Short mmCIF file of N, CA and C in Angstrom, two decimals:
data_model
loop_
_atom_site.label_atom_id
_atom_site.label_comp_id
_atom_site.label_asym_id
_atom_site.label_seq_id
_atom_site.Cartn_x
_atom_site.Cartn_y
_atom_site.Cartn_z
N MET A 38 -14.34 -9.81 -15.59
CA MET A 38 -13.37 -9.76 -14.61
C MET A 38 -13.01 -11.15 -14.03
N TYR A 39 -13.80 -12.04 -14.31
CA TYR A 39 -13.69 -13.49 -13.94
C TYR A 39 -12.52 -14.03 -14.28
N ASP A 40 -12.27 -13.73 -15.74
CA ASP A 40 -11.00 -14.31 -16.34
C ASP A 40 -9.60 -13.74 -15.59
N ALA A 41 -9.87 -12.58 -15.16
CA ALA A 41 -8.61 -11.98 -14.71
C ALA A 41 -8.15 -12.64 -13.41
N LEU A 42 -8.98 -13.35 -12.90
CA LEU A 42 -8.92 -13.92 -11.45
C LEU A 42 -8.40 -15.31 -11.81
N LEU A 43 -8.49 -16.05 -12.90
CA LEU A 43 -8.07 -17.49 -13.17
C LEU A 43 -6.74 -17.68 -12.92
N SER A 44 -6.02 -16.68 -12.78
CA SER A 44 -4.56 -16.88 -12.57
C SER A 44 -4.25 -17.36 -11.03
N LEU A 45 -5.21 -17.03 -10.14
CA LEU A 45 -5.12 -17.31 -8.79
C LEU A 45 -5.37 -18.87 -8.55
N ASP A 46 -4.79 -19.45 -7.51
CA ASP A 46 -4.70 -20.69 -7.24
C ASP A 46 -6.04 -21.33 -6.87
N ALA A 47 -6.71 -20.82 -5.99
CA ALA A 47 -8.01 -21.20 -5.57
C ALA A 47 -8.93 -19.94 -5.01
N TRP A 48 -10.20 -20.17 -5.46
CA TRP A 48 -11.22 -19.21 -5.01
C TRP A 48 -12.48 -19.79 -4.72
N ASN A 49 -13.29 -19.08 -3.63
CA ASN A 49 -14.61 -19.54 -3.49
C ASN A 49 -15.33 -18.19 -3.72
N GLU A 50 -16.65 -18.31 -4.19
CA GLU A 50 -17.27 -17.00 -4.20
C GLU A 50 -18.77 -17.20 -3.55
N SER A 51 -19.13 -16.12 -3.33
CA SER A 51 -20.58 -16.18 -2.55
C SER A 51 -21.76 -16.05 -3.82
N SER A 52 -22.34 -17.48 -4.05
CA SER A 52 -23.11 -17.36 -5.27
C SER A 52 -24.57 -17.23 -5.34
N ARG A 53 -25.04 -17.17 -4.03
CA ARG A 53 -26.28 -17.16 -3.58
C ARG A 53 -27.15 -18.52 -4.21
N ARG A 54 -26.30 -19.62 -4.28
CA ARG A 54 -26.93 -20.88 -4.51
C ARG A 54 -27.37 -21.58 -3.22
N TYR A 55 -26.60 -21.35 -2.24
CA TYR A 55 -27.00 -21.82 -0.75
C TYR A 55 -27.43 -20.82 0.13
N ILE A 56 -27.03 -19.66 0.05
CA ILE A 56 -27.21 -18.72 1.10
C ILE A 56 -28.17 -17.81 0.33
N THR A 57 -28.53 -16.95 1.33
CA THR A 57 -29.54 -15.79 0.58
C THR A 57 -29.00 -14.65 1.42
N GLU A 58 -28.46 -13.59 0.47
CA GLU A 58 -27.90 -12.45 0.98
C GLU A 58 -28.36 -11.26 0.11
N GLU A 59 -28.42 -10.18 0.66
CA GLU A 59 -29.01 -8.99 -0.20
C GLU A 59 -28.17 -8.66 -1.46
N PRO A 60 -28.42 -8.82 -2.57
CA PRO A 60 -27.64 -8.49 -3.57
C PRO A 60 -27.15 -7.00 -3.76
N ALA A 61 -26.01 -6.58 -3.97
CA ALA A 61 -25.71 -5.29 -4.27
C ALA A 61 -24.88 -4.96 -5.50
N PHE A 62 -25.11 -3.98 -6.32
CA PHE A 62 -24.63 -3.78 -7.82
C PHE A 62 -23.79 -2.50 -7.89
N TYR A 63 -23.26 -2.63 -8.81
CA TYR A 63 -22.08 -1.79 -9.22
C TYR A 63 -22.96 -0.82 -10.49
N THR A 64 -23.20 0.40 -10.06
CA THR A 64 -23.87 1.35 -10.75
C THR A 64 -23.19 2.53 -11.17
N PRO A 65 -22.54 2.77 -12.27
CA PRO A 65 -21.68 3.85 -12.71
C PRO A 65 -22.73 5.24 -12.58
N LYS A 66 -22.15 6.17 -12.15
CA LYS A 66 -22.79 7.30 -11.96
C LYS A 66 -22.71 7.96 -13.44
N ALA A 67 -23.64 9.12 -13.59
CA ALA A 67 -23.55 9.66 -14.87
C ALA A 67 -22.23 10.21 -15.43
N ASP A 68 -21.14 10.40 -14.69
CA ASP A 68 -19.95 11.11 -15.15
C ASP A 68 -19.09 10.03 -15.12
N GLU A 69 -19.33 8.62 -15.07
CA GLU A 69 -18.50 7.49 -15.12
C GLU A 69 -18.65 6.64 -16.22
N TRP A 70 -19.60 6.91 -17.08
CA TRP A 70 -19.66 6.03 -18.25
C TRP A 70 -18.48 6.55 -19.27
N ARG A 71 -17.94 5.50 -20.03
CA ARG A 71 -16.95 5.72 -20.70
C ARG A 71 -17.19 5.24 -22.13
N SER A 72 -16.72 5.90 -23.33
CA SER A 72 -17.00 5.33 -24.71
C SER A 72 -16.21 4.37 -25.12
N LYS A 73 -16.38 3.49 -26.03
CA LYS A 73 -15.59 2.48 -26.33
C LYS A 73 -14.45 3.07 -26.96
N PRO A 74 -13.30 2.28 -26.94
CA PRO A 74 -11.95 2.90 -27.36
C PRO A 74 -11.87 2.91 -29.08
N GLU A 75 -11.03 3.90 -29.48
CA GLU A 75 -10.87 3.86 -31.07
C GLU A 75 -9.62 2.93 -31.20
N ASN A 76 -9.70 2.19 -32.25
CA ASN A 76 -8.61 1.16 -32.84
C ASN A 76 -8.35 0.10 -31.74
N SER A 77 -9.32 -0.39 -30.98
CA SER A 77 -9.17 -1.60 -29.97
C SER A 77 -10.21 -2.15 -29.82
N LYS A 78 -10.16 -3.53 -29.69
CA LYS A 78 -11.44 -4.31 -29.45
C LYS A 78 -11.82 -4.12 -27.87
N GLN A 79 -10.79 -3.83 -26.91
CA GLN A 79 -10.99 -3.90 -25.43
C GLN A 79 -10.71 -2.54 -24.85
N GLY A 80 -11.01 -2.51 -23.67
CA GLY A 80 -10.70 -1.17 -22.79
C GLY A 80 -11.88 -0.31 -22.93
N SER A 81 -11.37 0.91 -22.79
CA SER A 81 -12.67 2.03 -22.90
C SER A 81 -11.85 3.39 -23.21
N GLY A 82 -12.76 4.12 -23.84
CA GLY A 82 -12.12 5.76 -24.14
C GLY A 82 -12.66 6.86 -23.10
N ASP A 83 -12.67 7.98 -23.74
CA ASP A 83 -12.96 9.09 -22.85
C ASP A 83 -14.57 8.90 -21.89
N ILE A 84 -14.70 9.58 -21.00
CA ILE A 84 -15.89 9.86 -20.23
C ILE A 84 -17.04 10.52 -21.32
N ILE A 85 -18.01 9.61 -21.42
CA ILE A 85 -19.26 10.43 -22.28
C ILE A 85 -19.78 11.59 -21.60
N SER A 86 -20.57 12.24 -22.38
CA SER A 86 -21.51 13.36 -21.92
C SER A 86 -22.36 13.14 -20.49
N TRP A 87 -22.53 13.97 -19.68
CA TRP A 87 -23.34 13.73 -18.44
C TRP A 87 -24.70 13.13 -18.76
N GLU A 88 -25.36 14.06 -19.80
CA GLU A 88 -26.56 13.72 -20.10
C GLU A 88 -26.73 12.15 -20.68
N LEU A 89 -25.78 11.77 -21.40
CA LEU A 89 -26.05 10.43 -21.92
C LEU A 89 -25.65 9.32 -20.78
N GLY A 90 -24.67 9.78 -19.83
CA GLY A 90 -24.40 8.95 -19.01
C GLY A 90 -25.56 8.90 -17.88
N GLU A 91 -26.44 9.88 -17.64
CA GLU A 91 -27.44 10.05 -16.84
C GLU A 91 -28.55 9.13 -17.38
N LYS A 92 -28.64 9.15 -18.69
CA LYS A 92 -29.77 8.21 -19.36
C LYS A 92 -29.39 6.73 -18.93
N HIS A 93 -28.06 6.33 -19.07
CA HIS A 93 -27.62 4.98 -18.91
C HIS A 93 -27.84 4.43 -17.34
N THR A 94 -27.49 5.56 -16.75
CA THR A 94 -27.48 5.07 -15.23
C THR A 94 -29.09 5.03 -14.83
N GLN A 95 -29.86 5.64 -15.27
CA GLN A 95 -31.30 5.56 -14.90
C GLN A 95 -31.84 4.18 -15.63
N ALA A 96 -31.36 3.88 -16.76
CA ALA A 96 -31.94 2.55 -17.61
C ALA A 96 -31.28 1.57 -16.65
N LEU A 97 -30.07 1.58 -16.31
CA LEU A 97 -29.42 0.34 -15.35
C LEU A 97 -30.24 0.22 -14.22
N LEU A 98 -30.43 1.53 -13.48
CA LEU A 98 -31.37 1.27 -12.24
C LEU A 98 -32.77 0.63 -12.47
N SER A 99 -33.24 1.07 -13.55
CA SER A 99 -34.57 0.46 -13.80
C SER A 99 -34.50 -1.27 -13.90
N TYR A 100 -33.23 -1.49 -14.83
CA TYR A 100 -33.07 -2.92 -14.92
C TYR A 100 -32.92 -3.67 -13.55
N ILE A 101 -32.03 -3.06 -12.65
CA ILE A 101 -31.87 -3.71 -11.53
C ILE A 101 -33.02 -3.92 -10.78
N GLU A 102 -33.87 -2.87 -10.60
CA GLU A 102 -35.18 -2.91 -9.86
C GLU A 102 -35.92 -4.03 -10.40
N LEU A 103 -36.14 -4.04 -11.85
CA LEU A 103 -36.93 -5.20 -12.38
C LEU A 103 -36.21 -6.43 -12.01
N GLY A 104 -35.03 -6.68 -12.18
CA GLY A 104 -34.54 -7.92 -11.77
C GLY A 104 -34.61 -8.39 -10.29
N MET A 105 -34.42 -7.51 -9.48
CA MET A 105 -34.70 -7.57 -8.05
C MET A 105 -36.22 -7.77 -7.53
N THR A 106 -37.12 -7.30 -8.32
CA THR A 106 -38.57 -7.63 -8.29
C THR A 106 -38.83 -9.14 -8.78
N LYS A 107 -38.31 -9.38 -9.77
CA LYS A 107 -38.60 -10.85 -10.42
C LYS A 107 -37.78 -11.88 -9.23
N TYR A 108 -36.69 -11.66 -9.10
CA TYR A 108 -35.91 -12.31 -8.18
C TYR A 108 -36.55 -12.80 -6.60
N ASP A 109 -37.20 -11.51 -5.97
CA ASP A 109 -37.90 -11.67 -4.72
C ASP A 109 -39.14 -12.38 -4.83
N GLN A 110 -40.04 -12.25 -6.24
CA GLN A 110 -41.10 -12.90 -6.64
C GLN A 110 -40.82 -14.28 -6.45
N ALA A 111 -39.91 -14.71 -7.29
CA ALA A 111 -39.66 -16.12 -7.48
C ALA A 111 -39.29 -16.76 -6.22
N LEU A 112 -38.60 -16.06 -5.26
CA LEU A 112 -38.36 -16.76 -3.81
C LEU A 112 -39.72 -16.85 -3.18
N LYS A 113 -40.28 -15.92 -3.17
CA LYS A 113 -41.56 -15.97 -2.47
C LYS A 113 -42.65 -17.08 -2.97
N ASP A 114 -42.48 -17.31 -4.30
CA ASP A 114 -43.21 -18.42 -4.94
C ASP A 114 -42.77 -19.83 -4.68
N GLY A 115 -41.46 -19.69 -4.02
CA GLY A 115 -41.03 -21.22 -3.53
C GLY A 115 -39.94 -21.67 -4.66
N ILE A 116 -39.62 -20.86 -5.76
CA ILE A 116 -38.39 -21.32 -6.39
C ILE A 116 -37.03 -21.13 -5.67
N CYS A 117 -36.28 -22.28 -5.92
CA CYS A 117 -35.23 -22.45 -5.45
C CYS A 117 -34.23 -21.30 -5.61
N ALA A 118 -33.39 -20.75 -4.65
CA ALA A 118 -32.39 -19.87 -4.85
C ALA A 118 -31.40 -19.95 -5.91
N GLU A 119 -31.08 -21.24 -6.30
CA GLU A 119 -30.32 -21.27 -7.61
C GLU A 119 -30.76 -20.72 -8.94
N GLN A 120 -32.05 -20.89 -9.09
CA GLN A 120 -32.91 -20.56 -10.19
C GLN A 120 -33.37 -19.26 -9.94
N ALA A 121 -33.74 -18.80 -8.97
CA ALA A 121 -34.25 -17.41 -8.62
C ALA A 121 -33.31 -16.29 -9.04
N ARG A 122 -31.87 -16.63 -8.75
CA ARG A 122 -30.82 -15.63 -9.05
C ARG A 122 -30.77 -15.38 -10.34
N LEU A 123 -31.24 -16.18 -11.52
CA LEU A 123 -31.31 -15.97 -12.87
C LEU A 123 -31.89 -14.65 -13.10
N PHE A 124 -32.61 -14.20 -12.40
CA PHE A 124 -33.29 -12.78 -12.62
C PHE A 124 -32.40 -11.61 -12.28
N LEU A 125 -31.50 -11.89 -11.53
CA LEU A 125 -30.48 -10.73 -11.05
C LEU A 125 -29.52 -10.34 -12.23
N PRO A 126 -29.30 -9.14 -12.57
CA PRO A 126 -28.53 -8.69 -13.38
C PRO A 126 -26.99 -8.90 -12.91
N ALA A 127 -26.45 -10.07 -13.66
CA ALA A 127 -25.09 -10.68 -13.05
C ALA A 127 -24.02 -9.66 -13.41
N TYR A 128 -23.85 -9.21 -14.40
CA TYR A 128 -22.50 -8.49 -14.65
C TYR A 128 -22.20 -7.34 -13.92
N GLY A 129 -23.19 -6.63 -13.26
CA GLY A 129 -23.06 -5.61 -12.26
C GLY A 129 -23.11 -5.89 -10.69
N MET A 130 -23.36 -6.90 -10.62
CA MET A 130 -23.59 -7.76 -9.44
C MET A 130 -22.34 -7.85 -8.35
N TYR A 131 -22.09 -7.22 -7.32
CA TYR A 131 -20.85 -7.50 -6.53
C TYR A 131 -20.76 -8.72 -5.99
N VAL A 132 -19.82 -9.39 -5.76
CA VAL A 132 -19.57 -10.77 -5.30
C VAL A 132 -18.51 -11.02 -4.35
N ARG A 133 -18.67 -11.63 -3.27
CA ARG A 133 -17.75 -11.75 -2.29
C ARG A 133 -16.85 -12.98 -2.81
N TRP A 134 -15.43 -12.89 -2.83
CA TRP A 134 -14.41 -13.70 -2.91
C TRP A 134 -13.82 -14.13 -2.00
N TYR A 135 -13.25 -15.43 -1.90
CA TYR A 135 -12.21 -15.79 -0.80
C TYR A 135 -11.24 -16.37 -1.64
N TRP A 136 -10.16 -15.93 -1.67
CA TRP A 136 -8.84 -16.46 -2.04
C TRP A 136 -8.05 -17.23 -1.54
N THR A 137 -7.14 -18.20 -2.06
CA THR A 137 -6.10 -18.86 -1.68
C THR A 137 -5.07 -18.87 -2.84
N ALA A 138 -3.95 -18.04 -2.64
CA ALA A 138 -3.25 -18.06 -3.43
C ALA A 138 -1.82 -17.78 -3.19
N SER A 139 -0.94 -18.40 -4.13
CA SER A 139 0.60 -18.12 -3.79
C SER A 139 0.85 -16.66 -3.96
N PHE A 140 2.02 -16.18 -3.35
CA PHE A 140 2.39 -14.70 -3.74
C PHE A 140 2.75 -14.48 -5.06
N GLN A 141 3.23 -15.67 -5.85
CA GLN A 141 3.37 -15.58 -7.23
C GLN A 141 2.33 -15.21 -8.15
N SER A 142 1.14 -15.71 -7.60
CA SER A 142 0.04 -15.72 -8.35
C SER A 142 -0.48 -14.41 -8.24
N VAL A 143 -0.65 -13.83 -7.09
CA VAL A 143 -1.02 -12.53 -6.89
C VAL A 143 -0.24 -11.45 -7.34
N ALA A 144 1.13 -11.70 -7.43
CA ALA A 144 2.03 -10.61 -8.26
C ALA A 144 1.58 -10.88 -9.79
N HIS A 145 1.33 -11.79 -10.24
CA HIS A 145 1.14 -12.01 -11.70
C HIS A 145 -0.22 -11.47 -12.11
N PHE A 146 -1.23 -11.52 -11.10
CA PHE A 146 -2.28 -10.74 -11.31
C PHE A 146 -2.24 -9.24 -11.36
N LEU A 147 -1.44 -8.76 -10.18
CA LEU A 147 -1.32 -7.35 -10.05
C LEU A 147 -0.39 -6.78 -11.53
N ALA A 148 0.56 -7.40 -11.81
CA ALA A 148 1.41 -7.03 -13.07
C ALA A 148 0.43 -6.84 -14.26
N GLN A 149 -0.49 -7.83 -14.46
CA GLN A 149 -1.51 -7.92 -15.59
C GLN A 149 -2.41 -6.69 -15.25
N ARG A 150 -2.88 -6.77 -14.27
CA ARG A 150 -4.27 -5.74 -14.01
C ARG A 150 -3.92 -4.28 -13.69
N LEU A 151 -2.73 -3.97 -13.35
CA LEU A 151 -2.13 -2.67 -12.91
C LEU A 151 -1.89 -1.93 -14.13
N GLU A 152 -1.67 -2.68 -15.38
CA GLU A 152 -1.25 -2.19 -16.64
C GLU A 152 -2.20 -0.92 -17.12
N HIS A 153 -1.71 -0.02 -17.72
CA HIS A 153 -2.58 1.19 -18.09
C HIS A 153 -3.64 0.75 -19.30
N ASP A 154 -3.48 -0.43 -19.85
CA ASP A 154 -4.60 -0.74 -20.78
C ASP A 154 -5.54 -1.70 -20.25
N ALA A 155 -5.54 -1.91 -18.82
CA ALA A 155 -6.56 -2.99 -18.38
C ALA A 155 -7.89 -1.96 -18.07
N GLN A 156 -8.81 -2.96 -17.88
CA GLN A 156 -10.21 -2.40 -17.73
C GLN A 156 -10.01 -1.40 -16.44
N LYS A 157 -10.76 -0.23 -16.43
CA LYS A 157 -10.38 0.39 -15.29
C LYS A 157 -10.88 -0.16 -13.95
N GLU A 158 -12.22 -0.90 -13.92
CA GLU A 158 -12.65 -1.47 -12.74
C GLU A 158 -11.74 -2.49 -12.36
N ILE A 159 -11.08 -3.15 -13.44
CA ILE A 159 -10.20 -4.42 -12.82
C ILE A 159 -8.93 -3.70 -12.24
N GLN A 160 -8.65 -2.41 -12.87
CA GLN A 160 -7.34 -1.70 -12.15
C GLN A 160 -7.82 -1.19 -10.75
N ASP A 161 -8.93 -0.69 -10.78
CA ASP A 161 -9.44 -0.36 -9.25
C ASP A 161 -9.25 -1.59 -8.09
N TYR A 162 -9.76 -2.70 -8.68
CA TYR A 162 -9.84 -3.91 -7.79
C TYR A 162 -8.21 -4.43 -7.49
N ALA A 163 -7.43 -4.35 -8.68
CA ALA A 163 -6.09 -4.64 -8.38
C ALA A 163 -5.20 -3.67 -7.38
N LYS A 164 -5.64 -2.45 -7.43
CA LYS A 164 -5.09 -1.11 -6.64
C LYS A 164 -5.60 -1.63 -5.29
N ALA A 165 -6.65 -2.02 -4.75
CA ALA A 165 -7.10 -2.55 -3.66
C ALA A 165 -6.54 -3.69 -3.05
N VAL A 166 -6.32 -4.42 -4.22
CA VAL A 166 -5.40 -5.76 -3.56
C VAL A 166 -4.12 -5.51 -3.09
N LEU A 167 -3.59 -4.61 -4.06
CA LEU A 167 -1.97 -4.10 -3.78
C LEU A 167 -2.07 -3.36 -2.38
N GLU A 168 -3.23 -2.50 -2.23
CA GLU A 168 -3.13 -1.86 -0.73
C GLU A 168 -3.28 -2.94 0.22
N LEU A 169 -3.76 -3.96 0.28
CA LEU A 169 -4.11 -5.11 1.40
C LEU A 169 -2.71 -5.78 1.61
N ILE A 170 -2.06 -6.01 0.51
CA ILE A 170 -0.71 -6.66 0.69
C ILE A 170 0.50 -5.94 0.89
N LYS A 171 0.40 -4.91 0.61
CA LYS A 171 1.55 -3.78 0.63
C LYS A 171 2.54 -3.93 1.69
N SER A 172 2.08 -3.73 3.10
CA SER A 172 2.51 -3.70 4.20
C SER A 172 2.92 -5.12 4.81
N ILE A 173 2.42 -6.15 4.21
CA ILE A 173 2.67 -7.48 4.57
C ILE A 173 3.91 -8.13 3.72
N TYR A 174 4.03 -7.87 2.45
CA TYR A 174 5.06 -8.30 1.58
C TYR A 174 5.85 -7.07 0.71
N PRO A 175 6.31 -6.08 1.56
CA PRO A 175 6.92 -5.07 0.84
C PRO A 175 8.14 -5.41 -0.10
N VAL A 176 9.05 -6.35 0.65
CA VAL A 176 10.40 -6.53 -0.30
C VAL A 176 9.73 -7.44 -1.51
N SER A 177 9.01 -8.45 -1.24
CA SER A 177 8.73 -9.45 -2.35
C SER A 177 7.98 -8.62 -3.48
N LEU A 178 7.10 -7.48 -2.90
CA LEU A 178 6.22 -6.62 -4.05
C LEU A 178 7.39 -5.87 -4.80
N GLU A 179 8.27 -5.43 -4.07
CA GLU A 179 9.32 -4.52 -4.71
C GLU A 179 9.96 -5.48 -6.04
N GLU A 180 10.46 -6.69 -5.87
CA GLU A 180 11.02 -7.41 -6.71
C GLU A 180 10.05 -7.98 -7.83
N LEU A 181 8.85 -8.71 -7.16
CA LEU A 181 8.20 -9.36 -8.11
C LEU A 181 7.02 -8.56 -9.22
N VAL A 182 6.58 -7.38 -8.46
CA VAL A 182 5.56 -6.51 -9.23
C VAL A 182 6.28 -5.38 -9.63
N TYR A 183 6.90 -4.61 -8.75
CA TYR A 183 7.38 -3.26 -9.19
C TYR A 183 8.60 -3.16 -10.25
N LYS A 184 9.44 -3.89 -10.05
CA LYS A 184 10.76 -4.05 -10.86
C LYS A 184 10.72 -4.80 -11.89
N GLU A 185 10.13 -6.08 -11.85
CA GLU A 185 9.94 -6.81 -13.00
C GLU A 185 8.91 -6.38 -14.14
N ASN A 186 8.01 -5.59 -13.66
CA ASN A 186 6.82 -4.93 -14.63
C ASN A 186 7.14 -3.58 -14.79
N GLY A 187 8.31 -2.98 -14.25
CA GLY A 187 8.21 -1.47 -14.26
C GLY A 187 7.22 -0.53 -13.61
N ILE A 188 6.63 -1.08 -12.83
CA ILE A 188 5.59 -0.36 -11.99
C ILE A 188 6.23 0.23 -10.69
N VAL A 189 6.67 1.42 -11.04
CA VAL A 189 7.40 2.28 -9.69
C VAL A 189 6.53 3.20 -9.10
#
């Protein structure tokens, strides 16, 4: 998802390097795990069986718990936060972002990430960004995102 945000002009993220905050993680529920797609290197396929999804949800929860335990222990042992955070499972960790971007950059991001073949999680993120700016820039959105990219 990081690469998806590179089109924006400037951003800052809460990295836990200088401040300590309680980590939060994205954990798919049993009915949210998707198969890999057929005939494609990226994206995803259909939802997998509930049983298999539950197995992976539980495995992920165990992995997160282990990482949190090791992270907390490292901090208690006096390890600096920038190294203690290495124990946290990074790919599923929520991060706070602060963006400074031109409308054109945001429109470009939305046009790419609202596409049907974009990863579901980044599509959800793009939809949330769209909701935030829809009432502020209705005319510009109509021209730069909807009409130019066929998103109606």
